[in-house]
Short mmCIF file of C-alpha atoms and ligand atoms in Angstrom, two decimals:
data_model
loop_
_atom_site.label_atom_id
_atom_site.label_comp_id
_atom_site.label_asym_id
_atom_site.label_seq_id
_atom_site.Cartn_x
_atom_site.Cartn_y
_atom_site.Cartn_z
CA MET A 731 -9.32 -82.38 -53.07
CA PHE A 732 -8.54 -86.06 -53.26
CA TRP A 733 -11.06 -87.68 -50.96
CA GLU A 734 -12.61 -90.33 -53.18
CA LYS A 735 -15.53 -90.50 -50.85
CA GLU A 736 -17.86 -92.54 -52.98
CA ILE A 737 -15.41 -95.37 -53.45
CA GLU A 738 -13.69 -95.14 -50.05
CA THR A 739 -16.96 -95.42 -48.16
CA ILE A 740 -18.72 -97.69 -50.67
CA ASP A 741 -21.49 -99.88 -49.34
CA LYS A 742 -20.29 -103.46 -48.65
CA LYS A 743 -22.77 -105.07 -51.01
CA GLU A 744 -21.88 -102.63 -53.77
CA LEU A 745 -18.22 -103.35 -53.25
CA GLU A 746 -18.84 -107.08 -53.56
CA LYS A 747 -20.64 -106.62 -56.85
CA TYR A 748 -17.87 -104.38 -58.11
CA GLN A 749 -15.21 -106.89 -57.10
CA ILE A 750 -16.94 -109.80 -58.84
CA GLN A 751 -17.20 -107.76 -62.01
CA LYS A 752 -13.54 -106.76 -61.82
CA LEU A 753 -12.48 -110.31 -61.00
CA ASN A 754 -14.15 -111.53 -64.18
CA GLU A 755 -12.47 -108.82 -66.22
CA THR A 756 -9.14 -109.76 -64.68
CA LEU A 757 -9.72 -113.44 -65.34
CA ASN A 758 -10.43 -112.79 -69.01
CA ASN A 759 -7.49 -110.46 -69.35
CA CYS A 760 -4.94 -112.65 -67.62
CA LYS A 761 -5.58 -115.54 -70.02
CA LYS A 762 -3.73 -113.48 -72.61
CA ALA A 763 -0.51 -113.96 -70.66
CA PRO A 764 1.46 -117.10 -71.61
CA PHE A 765 1.66 -118.26 -67.97
CA TYR A 766 -2.06 -117.99 -67.15
CA LYS A 767 -3.07 -119.25 -70.59
CA LYS A 768 -1.45 -122.57 -69.74
CA VAL A 769 -2.88 -122.62 -66.20
CA PHE A 770 -6.45 -121.93 -67.28
CA GLU A 771 -6.43 -124.31 -70.25
CA LYS A 772 -6.31 -127.15 -67.77
CA LEU A 773 -8.80 -125.62 -65.34
CA ASN A 774 -11.66 -124.68 -67.56
CA ILE A 775 -13.02 -121.86 -65.39
CA GLU A 776 -15.02 -119.42 -67.45
CA LYS A 777 -16.77 -117.20 -64.97
CA ILE A 778 -16.72 -116.20 -61.33
CA ASN A 779 -20.16 -115.89 -59.82
CA SER A 780 -19.27 -115.64 -56.15
CA PHE A 781 -16.30 -115.41 -53.84
CA GLU A 782 -16.61 -119.16 -53.33
CA ASP A 783 -15.58 -119.65 -56.97
CA ILE A 784 -12.32 -117.78 -56.35
CA LYS A 785 -11.19 -120.51 -54.01
CA ARG A 786 -10.98 -122.78 -57.05
CA LEU A 787 -8.41 -120.57 -58.72
CA PRO A 788 -4.78 -121.53 -58.25
CA PHE A 789 -2.32 -119.39 -56.31
CA THR A 790 0.45 -117.49 -58.03
CA THR A 791 3.82 -117.49 -56.29
CA LYS A 792 7.02 -115.51 -56.46
CA GLN A 793 8.61 -118.65 -57.91
CA ASP A 794 6.09 -118.55 -60.80
CA LEU A 795 7.19 -114.98 -61.51
CA ARG A 796 10.82 -116.03 -61.52
CA ASP A 797 10.23 -119.12 -63.64
CA ASN A 798 8.41 -117.09 -66.27
CA PHE A 799 10.90 -114.25 -66.36
CA PRO A 800 10.88 -111.90 -68.18
CA TYR A 801 7.62 -111.66 -70.16
CA GLY A 802 5.57 -114.71 -69.22
CA PHE A 803 2.99 -112.68 -67.27
CA LEU A 804 2.51 -109.94 -69.84
CA THR A 805 -0.94 -109.73 -71.43
CA ILE A 806 -0.09 -107.16 -74.09
CA GLY A 807 2.61 -106.23 -76.57
CA LEU A 808 5.54 -104.14 -75.42
CA GLU A 809 4.30 -101.15 -77.43
CA ASP A 810 1.71 -100.44 -74.70
CA VAL A 811 4.02 -101.07 -71.78
CA VAL A 812 5.52 -97.86 -70.46
CA ARG A 813 7.49 -98.87 -67.39
CA LEU A 814 8.86 -101.75 -65.40
CA HIS A 815 9.75 -101.97 -61.74
CA SER A 816 11.51 -104.70 -59.91
CA SER A 817 11.64 -105.83 -56.30
CA SER A 818 14.75 -105.18 -54.31
CA GLY A 819 15.48 -108.89 -54.25
CA THR A 820 15.79 -109.15 -50.47
CA THR A 821 15.19 -112.87 -50.66
CA GLY A 822 16.49 -113.90 -54.08
CA ASN A 823 16.42 -112.89 -57.76
CA PRO A 824 14.38 -109.80 -58.53
CA THR A 825 10.86 -110.12 -59.89
CA VAL A 826 9.72 -107.70 -62.57
CA VAL A 827 6.35 -105.99 -62.93
CA PHE A 828 5.18 -104.10 -66.05
CA HIS A 829 2.75 -101.21 -66.33
CA THR A 830 0.67 -99.48 -68.97
CA LYS A 831 -0.08 -95.77 -68.73
CA LYS A 832 -3.43 -96.59 -67.24
CA ASP A 833 -1.87 -98.91 -64.65
CA LEU A 834 0.40 -96.10 -63.55
CA GLU A 835 -2.55 -93.71 -63.29
CA GLU A 836 -4.42 -96.12 -61.06
CA TRP A 837 -1.37 -96.58 -58.87
CA THR A 838 -0.84 -92.82 -58.63
CA ASN A 839 -4.47 -92.39 -57.59
CA LEU A 840 -4.04 -94.90 -54.80
CA ILE A 841 -1.02 -93.11 -53.38
CA ALA A 842 -2.72 -89.74 -53.65
CA ARG A 843 -5.69 -91.26 -51.83
CA CYS A 844 -3.44 -92.52 -49.03
CA MET A 845 -1.59 -89.24 -48.62
CA TYR A 846 -4.75 -87.16 -48.69
CA MET A 847 -6.38 -89.45 -46.13
CA VAL A 848 -3.86 -88.41 -43.47
CA GLY A 849 -3.83 -84.75 -44.33
CA VAL A 850 -1.29 -84.04 -47.08
CA ARG A 851 -2.38 -81.03 -49.14
CA LYS A 852 -1.00 -78.93 -51.98
CA ASN A 853 0.72 -76.48 -49.66
CA ASP A 854 2.84 -79.23 -48.09
CA VAL A 855 6.55 -79.72 -48.69
CA PHE A 856 7.20 -83.39 -49.18
CA GLN A 857 10.72 -84.77 -48.74
CA ASN A 858 10.84 -88.21 -50.29
CA MET A 859 13.71 -90.11 -48.70
CA MET A 860 12.89 -93.47 -50.27
CA GLY A 861 14.99 -94.92 -53.08
CA TYR A 862 14.13 -93.82 -56.60
CA GLY A 863 14.71 -96.12 -59.55
CA LEU A 864 13.72 -99.76 -59.81
CA PHE A 865 12.50 -99.71 -56.22
CA THR A 866 8.84 -98.70 -56.14
CA GLY A 867 8.91 -96.65 -52.92
CA GLY A 868 10.41 -93.44 -54.26
CA ILE A 869 8.73 -93.06 -57.63
CA GLY A 870 5.38 -94.36 -56.36
CA PHE A 871 5.05 -91.65 -53.73
CA HIS A 872 6.54 -89.05 -56.05
CA TYR A 873 3.68 -89.34 -58.50
CA GLY A 874 1.08 -89.46 -55.75
CA ALA A 875 2.38 -86.28 -54.17
CA GLU A 876 2.58 -84.57 -57.54
CA LYS A 877 -1.05 -85.44 -58.14
CA LEU A 878 -1.94 -83.68 -54.88
CA GLY A 879 0.14 -80.71 -55.92
CA ALA A 880 2.58 -80.78 -52.99
CA LEU A 881 6.11 -79.43 -53.42
CA ILE A 882 8.31 -82.51 -53.76
CA ILE A 883 11.94 -82.75 -52.77
CA PRO A 884 13.00 -85.94 -54.60
CA ILE A 885 16.10 -86.40 -52.51
CA GLY A 886 16.15 -90.19 -52.13
CA PRO A 887 17.80 -91.94 -49.19
CA GLY A 888 21.13 -91.37 -47.42
CA ASN A 889 23.42 -88.38 -46.95
CA SER A 890 21.91 -87.58 -43.58
CA LYS A 891 23.31 -84.09 -43.06
CA ARG A 892 22.06 -82.99 -46.43
CA GLN A 893 18.61 -84.42 -45.56
CA ILE A 894 18.49 -82.36 -42.41
CA TRP A 895 19.69 -79.24 -44.21
CA PHE A 896 16.89 -79.60 -46.78
CA MET A 897 14.33 -80.18 -44.04
CA LYS A 898 15.35 -77.01 -42.32
CA GLU A 899 15.83 -74.71 -45.31
CA PHE A 900 12.67 -75.70 -47.18
CA LYS A 901 10.55 -76.19 -44.07
CA THR A 902 9.65 -79.75 -44.98
CA THR A 903 6.29 -80.78 -43.53
CA VAL A 904 5.94 -84.38 -44.76
CA ILE A 905 8.55 -87.10 -45.04
CA HIS A 906 8.59 -90.59 -46.50
CA ILE A 907 11.26 -92.68 -44.87
CA LEU A 908 12.24 -96.22 -43.89
CA PRO A 909 11.57 -96.66 -40.16
CA SER A 910 15.12 -97.92 -39.60
CA TYR A 911 16.47 -94.85 -41.38
CA ALA A 912 14.27 -92.49 -39.36
CA LEU A 913 15.97 -93.73 -36.21
CA ARG A 914 19.43 -93.54 -37.74
CA LEU A 915 18.82 -90.04 -39.10
CA TYR A 916 17.88 -88.82 -35.66
CA THR A 917 21.39 -89.44 -34.38
CA PHE A 918 22.70 -86.70 -36.73
CA PHE A 919 20.59 -83.89 -35.31
CA GLU A 920 22.54 -83.32 -32.15
CA GLU A 921 25.83 -83.04 -34.01
CA MET A 922 24.29 -80.38 -36.24
CA GLY A 923 22.83 -78.47 -33.32
CA ILE A 924 19.28 -78.85 -34.62
CA ASP A 925 16.30 -79.90 -32.54
CA PRO A 926 13.76 -81.60 -34.83
CA LYS A 927 10.95 -80.69 -32.43
CA LYS A 928 11.69 -76.95 -32.35
CA ASP A 929 13.69 -76.11 -35.44
CA LEU A 930 11.75 -78.01 -38.08
CA ASN A 931 8.19 -77.92 -39.42
CA LEU A 932 7.54 -81.63 -39.69
CA LYS A 933 3.96 -82.88 -39.31
CA ILE A 934 3.65 -86.24 -41.00
CA ALA A 935 5.86 -89.23 -41.77
CA PHE A 936 5.08 -92.21 -43.94
CA ILE A 937 7.00 -95.20 -42.73
CA GLY A 938 6.94 -98.60 -44.36
CA ALA A 939 8.61 -101.01 -46.77
CA GLU A 940 9.99 -103.05 -43.86
CA PRO A 941 8.51 -104.68 -40.78
CA HIS A 942 8.53 -102.48 -37.69
CA SER A 943 6.80 -102.67 -34.35
CA GLU A 944 4.27 -100.30 -32.80
CA GLN A 945 7.04 -99.35 -30.35
CA ILE A 946 9.27 -98.17 -33.21
CA ARG A 947 6.44 -96.08 -34.62
CA ARG A 948 5.80 -94.42 -31.26
CA LYS A 949 9.49 -93.78 -30.86
CA ILE A 950 9.68 -92.04 -34.25
CA GLU A 951 6.60 -89.99 -33.40
CA GLU A 952 8.12 -88.88 -30.14
CA LEU A 953 11.60 -88.11 -31.44
CA TYR A 954 10.36 -85.95 -34.29
CA ASN A 955 7.08 -84.76 -32.75
CA ILE A 956 5.26 -86.02 -35.80
CA LYS A 957 2.45 -88.38 -36.78
CA ALA A 958 3.88 -91.52 -38.38
CA TYR A 959 1.61 -93.62 -40.61
CA ASN A 960 2.26 -97.19 -41.60
CA SER A 961 2.42 -97.73 -45.35
CA TYR A 962 2.32 -101.21 -46.88
CA GLY A 963 2.93 -102.43 -50.37
CA LEU A 964 5.01 -104.75 -52.53
CA SER A 965 6.31 -104.34 -56.03
CA GLU A 966 4.26 -107.28 -57.33
CA MET A 967 1.14 -105.26 -56.37
CA ASN A 968 2.59 -101.98 -57.82
CA GLY A 969 4.46 -100.97 -54.69
CA PRO A 970 3.25 -98.67 -51.90
CA GLY A 971 -0.42 -97.73 -51.84
CA VAL A 972 -1.79 -101.24 -51.23
CA ALA A 973 -2.73 -100.63 -47.60
CA PHE A 974 -2.35 -97.52 -45.49
CA GLU A 975 -3.27 -96.23 -42.07
CA CYS A 976 -5.96 -93.60 -41.67
CA PRO A 977 -5.83 -90.91 -38.98
CA TYR A 978 -7.05 -93.46 -36.40
CA GLN A 979 -3.79 -95.45 -36.78
CA ASN A 980 -5.55 -98.67 -36.05
CA GLY A 981 -4.67 -101.03 -38.88
CA MET A 982 -4.17 -100.26 -42.57
CA HIS A 983 -7.11 -99.88 -44.95
CA ILE A 984 -6.44 -102.20 -47.85
CA TRP A 985 -7.92 -100.73 -51.03
CA GLU A 986 -10.46 -103.36 -51.97
CA ASP A 987 -11.52 -101.62 -55.18
CA ASN A 988 -8.02 -102.42 -56.50
CA TYR A 989 -7.18 -105.63 -54.69
CA TYR A 990 -9.17 -108.70 -53.79
CA VAL A 991 -7.96 -109.74 -50.34
CA GLU A 992 -7.70 -113.19 -48.78
CA ILE A 993 -5.91 -114.48 -45.71
CA ILE A 994 -4.88 -118.12 -45.96
CA ASN A 995 -3.32 -120.75 -43.81
CA PRO A 996 0.16 -120.81 -45.38
CA GLU A 997 0.49 -124.54 -44.86
CA THR A 998 -2.85 -125.76 -46.21
CA GLY A 999 -3.92 -122.89 -48.47
CA GLU A 1000 -7.30 -122.80 -46.74
CA VAL A 1001 -8.98 -119.36 -46.65
CA LEU A 1002 -9.29 -118.07 -43.08
CA PRO A 1003 -12.07 -115.94 -41.61
CA ASP A 1004 -11.54 -112.28 -40.67
CA GLY A 1005 -9.58 -111.93 -37.46
CA GLU A 1006 -7.40 -114.99 -37.93
CA GLU A 1007 -3.74 -114.56 -38.70
CA GLY A 1008 -2.26 -116.02 -41.86
CA GLU A 1009 -0.64 -115.18 -45.17
CA LEU A 1010 -1.97 -112.27 -47.20
CA VAL A 1011 -3.04 -113.25 -50.71
CA LEU A 1012 -3.94 -110.54 -53.23
CA THR A 1013 -5.53 -110.42 -56.66
CA THR A 1014 -5.16 -107.27 -58.74
CA LEU A 1015 -8.55 -105.99 -59.88
CA LYS A 1016 -7.58 -103.19 -62.22
CA ARG A 1017 -4.15 -103.92 -63.56
CA THR A 1018 -3.99 -104.45 -67.29
CA ALA A 1019 -0.38 -105.16 -68.35
CA MET A 1020 0.30 -107.73 -65.69
CA PRO A 1021 -2.67 -108.90 -63.65
CA LEU A 1022 -1.92 -111.33 -60.85
CA ILE A 1023 -4.35 -113.88 -59.47
CA ARG A 1024 -4.23 -114.95 -55.84
CA TYR A 1025 -0.65 -113.81 -55.39
CA ARG A 1026 0.95 -115.18 -52.25
CA THR A 1027 2.70 -112.24 -50.62
CA ARG A 1028 4.24 -114.40 -47.85
CA ASP A 1029 3.42 -111.52 -45.50
CA LEU A 1030 1.72 -112.53 -42.28
CA THR A 1031 -1.15 -110.47 -40.95
CA ARG A 1032 -4.86 -110.63 -40.24
CA ILE A 1033 -7.97 -108.69 -41.14
CA ILE A 1034 -9.03 -106.53 -38.22
CA PRO A 1035 -12.70 -107.31 -37.71
CA GLY A 1036 -15.17 -104.47 -37.32
CA GLU A 1037 -15.60 -101.02 -38.74
CA CYS A 1038 -13.21 -98.12 -38.66
CA LYS A 1039 -14.26 -94.87 -37.04
CA CYS A 1040 -13.18 -92.92 -40.11
CA GLY A 1041 -16.10 -94.31 -42.09
CA ARG A 1042 -14.08 -96.01 -44.80
CA THR A 1043 -15.52 -99.42 -45.56
CA HIS A 1044 -12.39 -101.01 -46.99
CA ARG A 1045 -11.20 -103.56 -44.47
CA ARG A 1046 -8.05 -103.08 -42.42
CA ILE A 1047 -5.05 -105.36 -42.14
CA ASP A 1048 -2.99 -105.52 -39.00
CA ARG A 1049 0.66 -104.48 -38.83
CA ILE A 1050 2.73 -107.02 -40.80
CA LYS A 1051 4.27 -109.53 -38.44
CA GLY A 1052 6.95 -110.51 -40.96
CA ARG A 1053 7.20 -112.79 -43.93
CA SER A 1054 6.48 -116.46 -43.49
CA ASP A 1055 10.14 -117.04 -44.42
CA ASP A 1056 11.32 -114.61 -41.71
CA MET A 1057 10.41 -117.10 -39.03
CA LEU A 1058 13.43 -118.40 -37.15
CA ILE A 1059 13.40 -121.83 -35.62
CA ILE A 1060 15.80 -121.78 -32.70
CA ASN A 1061 16.20 -125.09 -30.91
CA GLY A 1062 12.75 -125.98 -32.13
CA VAL A 1063 11.07 -122.77 -30.95
CA ASN A 1064 9.42 -120.53 -33.57
CA ILE A 1065 10.43 -116.90 -33.29
CA PHE A 1066 9.72 -113.79 -35.37
CA PRO A 1067 12.34 -111.02 -35.34
CA ILE A 1068 9.60 -108.48 -34.65
CA GLN A 1069 9.04 -110.07 -31.21
CA ILE A 1070 12.63 -109.29 -30.34
CA GLU A 1071 12.27 -105.72 -31.59
CA LYS A 1072 9.12 -105.13 -29.58
CA THR A 1073 10.81 -106.28 -26.40
CA ILE A 1074 13.94 -104.21 -26.93
CA MET A 1075 11.99 -101.06 -27.71
CA ARG A 1076 9.98 -101.32 -24.52
CA ILE A 1077 13.15 -100.43 -22.63
CA PRO A 1078 13.86 -96.72 -22.90
CA GLU A 1079 17.55 -96.90 -21.95
CA VAL A 1080 18.53 -98.74 -25.11
CA GLY A 1081 19.27 -96.98 -28.39
CA ASN A 1082 17.63 -97.25 -31.77
CA ASN A 1083 19.27 -100.16 -33.42
CA TYR A 1084 19.87 -103.86 -32.91
CA ILE A 1085 20.94 -106.99 -34.74
CA ILE A 1086 20.16 -110.64 -34.23
CA GLU A 1087 22.68 -113.45 -34.76
CA ILE A 1088 22.07 -117.16 -34.55
CA LYS A 1089 25.00 -119.51 -34.27
CA LYS A 1090 25.52 -123.19 -33.72
CA GLU A 1091 27.49 -123.95 -30.57
CA ASN A 1092 28.01 -127.51 -29.31
CA TYR A 1093 25.28 -128.69 -31.68
CA MET A 1094 22.78 -126.27 -30.12
CA ASP A 1095 21.41 -123.03 -31.56
CA LYS A 1096 22.44 -119.90 -29.72
CA LEU A 1097 20.61 -116.61 -30.12
CA TYR A 1098 22.64 -113.40 -29.78
CA VAL A 1099 20.88 -110.05 -29.53
CA LYS A 1100 23.22 -107.09 -29.99
CA VAL A 1101 21.70 -103.79 -28.99
CA GLU A 1102 22.95 -100.23 -29.25
CA LEU A 1103 22.80 -98.28 -26.02
CA ASN A 1104 22.02 -94.60 -26.02
CA GLU A 1105 24.92 -92.38 -25.05
CA LYS A 1106 23.78 -91.70 -21.50
CA THR A 1107 23.35 -95.36 -20.65
CA PHE A 1108 26.56 -96.33 -22.40
CA ASN A 1109 28.47 -93.99 -20.10
CA GLY A 1110 26.68 -95.27 -16.99
CA THR A 1111 28.23 -97.45 -14.27
CA LEU A 1112 29.05 -101.08 -14.79
CA THR A 1113 26.34 -102.13 -12.33
CA GLU A 1114 23.73 -100.12 -14.20
CA ILE A 1115 24.70 -101.77 -17.46
CA GLU A 1116 24.74 -105.23 -15.90
CA ASN A 1117 21.29 -104.69 -14.43
CA LEU A 1118 19.97 -103.55 -17.77
CA GLN A 1119 21.45 -106.62 -19.40
CA LYS A 1120 19.75 -108.87 -16.88
CA LYS A 1121 16.44 -107.08 -17.36
CA LEU A 1122 16.50 -107.32 -21.14
CA THR A 1123 17.58 -110.97 -21.05
CA GLU A 1124 14.69 -111.78 -18.70
CA GLU A 1125 12.13 -109.92 -20.81
CA LEU A 1126 13.32 -111.56 -24.01
CA LYS A 1127 13.14 -114.94 -22.31
CA THR A 1128 9.53 -114.29 -21.28
CA GLU A 1129 8.57 -113.13 -24.78
CA LEU A 1130 10.41 -115.80 -26.76
CA GLY A 1131 10.50 -118.82 -24.50
CA ILE A 1132 14.25 -119.21 -24.96
CA SER A 1133 17.17 -117.50 -23.33
CA PRO A 1134 19.28 -115.20 -25.53
CA VAL A 1135 22.74 -113.76 -25.01
CA VAL A 1136 22.35 -109.98 -24.83
CA LYS A 1137 25.31 -107.81 -25.80
CA PHE A 1138 25.45 -104.04 -25.69
CA VAL A 1139 27.34 -101.83 -28.10
CA GLU A 1140 27.85 -98.08 -28.42
CA ALA A 1141 25.28 -95.99 -30.33
CA SER A 1142 25.74 -95.95 -34.15
CA SER A 1143 28.04 -99.02 -34.06
CA PHE A 1144 26.26 -100.92 -36.78
CA PRO A 1145 27.06 -100.18 -40.42
CA GLU A 1146 24.75 -97.71 -42.16
CA THR A 1147 22.67 -99.13 -45.00
CA GLU A 1148 20.70 -97.16 -47.57
CA GLY A 1149 18.09 -99.78 -48.30
CA LYS A 1150 15.92 -101.83 -46.00
CA ALA A 1151 17.57 -102.71 -42.72
CA VAL A 1152 19.23 -106.13 -42.51
CA ARG A 1153 19.02 -107.20 -38.90
CA VAL A 1154 19.06 -110.97 -38.86
CA TYR A 1155 22.25 -112.93 -39.45
CA ASP A 1156 21.66 -116.65 -39.37
CA LEU A 1157 25.17 -118.07 -39.24
CA ARG A 1158 24.17 -121.65 -38.55
CA GLU A 1159 24.67 -123.27 -41.96
CA LYS A 1160 28.13 -121.82 -42.36
CA GLU A 1161 29.64 -123.42 -39.29
P1 ADP B 592 11.51 -107.27 -51.78
O1 ADP B 592 10.54 -108.39 -51.78
O2 ADP B 592 12.69 -107.54 -52.61
O3 ADP B 592 11.86 -106.72 -50.41
P2 ADP B 592 9.63 -105.05 -52.22
O4 ADP B 592 10.30 -103.75 -52.22
O5 ADP B 592 8.54 -105.25 -53.17
O6 ADP B 592 10.76 -106.09 -52.52
O7 ADP B 592 9.16 -105.33 -50.74
C1 ADP B 592 7.86 -105.65 -50.37
C2 ADP B 592 7.86 -106.30 -49.02
O8 ADP B 592 8.30 -105.37 -48.00
C3 ADP B 592 6.50 -106.73 -48.55
O9 ADP B 592 6.14 -107.97 -49.12
C4 ADP B 592 6.70 -106.80 -47.04
O10 ADP B 592 7.34 -107.99 -46.66
C5 ADP B 592 7.63 -105.64 -46.77
N1 ADP B 592 6.85 -104.46 -46.36
C6 ADP B 592 6.42 -103.45 -47.14
N2 ADP B 592 5.74 -102.54 -46.40
C7 ADP B 592 5.73 -102.98 -45.14
C8 ADP B 592 5.17 -102.49 -43.90
N3 ADP B 592 4.51 -101.36 -43.83
N4 ADP B 592 5.34 -103.25 -42.80
C9 ADP B 592 6.01 -104.41 -42.86
N5 ADP B 592 6.56 -104.92 -43.97
C10 ADP B 592 6.42 -104.22 -45.10
ZN1 ZN B 593 -10.04 -95.67 -40.95
#
């Protein structure tokens, strides 16, 4: 049993009190780290009495983590640190986060809480297809599943045929997988003569670690006949287990007993009310080795106002729209890659994968969208393909406000990657 009912359904007022207490503990603790010591010497803030006071605290950025590499955020001696993790460095040098034993226990609890929430139990067989090692996805879920007592297959990513063989032989019921990899993996089933709907025992998938649209989720659910739950986290906040969908699949509960949540206007830093979209800012409430205050995640989302039917009182964040630095400016128009994905995935004839290229041509930006076609469509008549191209171009134009060049390629044309999918190639500077 891992339904932490008391804390998951805590009364709002109680939660507030708890958070203020934890914020003060965190504030005191973080001053032991060389970085925060310097910051707070100048600020002279001794105590937080209300959430208004938090607005006076400075933000912490990824750049601060990099500038104070490797130990500038550590509050304790290395003798009590038992592990480090580091981000995959998608957008630059890696950032490192340290944990005590207690920190790891808290993190494990959160993951167990998430998995239990959507129905994982000790009799489940859990195939963990996320990377193990410095990346937090694999190990994070591993410990959570172990806490629940499930049988874990710590297989990691890649080697698709072997994945499918394990799924079949051990009757895997739960998988943890990158959404882009779930779609790629599907293309191997036919070749192996296995129908995931009939020949496997899958029930639940955890998909996360990269932005994906609602359409991609539904597609994964349909292909595998499975329930797919969105899982959000970042290594600076431990990794997965920060926010997670409940059975209602309507936003991700963000665990407010562990994280203090704010949404800010990324340009002005102003805190926005629930419902408004902005950058997610998080403060760790329980971490001891490396607490972080008002950490700017750069992830864009909003708090979904209102209560969830499941009874949990922790607020929900909406699907991540992307990082603030994912935004593309194409001939002056702001575009998020996820808008392109949404539009492509609304059209059933196209396949599972796409890439976006931006080039400079005659001093103007040109957006290319290259989309894989499924086998049936690829072998269709020229007119059918031309019509599809027109349709997709029109729909993208309506969604984005600019006209792209749509190109179709055969299924599985794009190179296979083991980590997070790289789908945007901005070739403008190089030309
Ligand atoms: P890196 O910053 O190097 O990619 P992480 O592995 O810590 O390293 O990645 C965390 C980031 O991954 C988040 O800040 C967010 O941008 C993205 N991410 C994680 N989970 C999700 C999710 N469920 N939906 C969208 N984006 C996600
Ligand atoms: Zn809920």
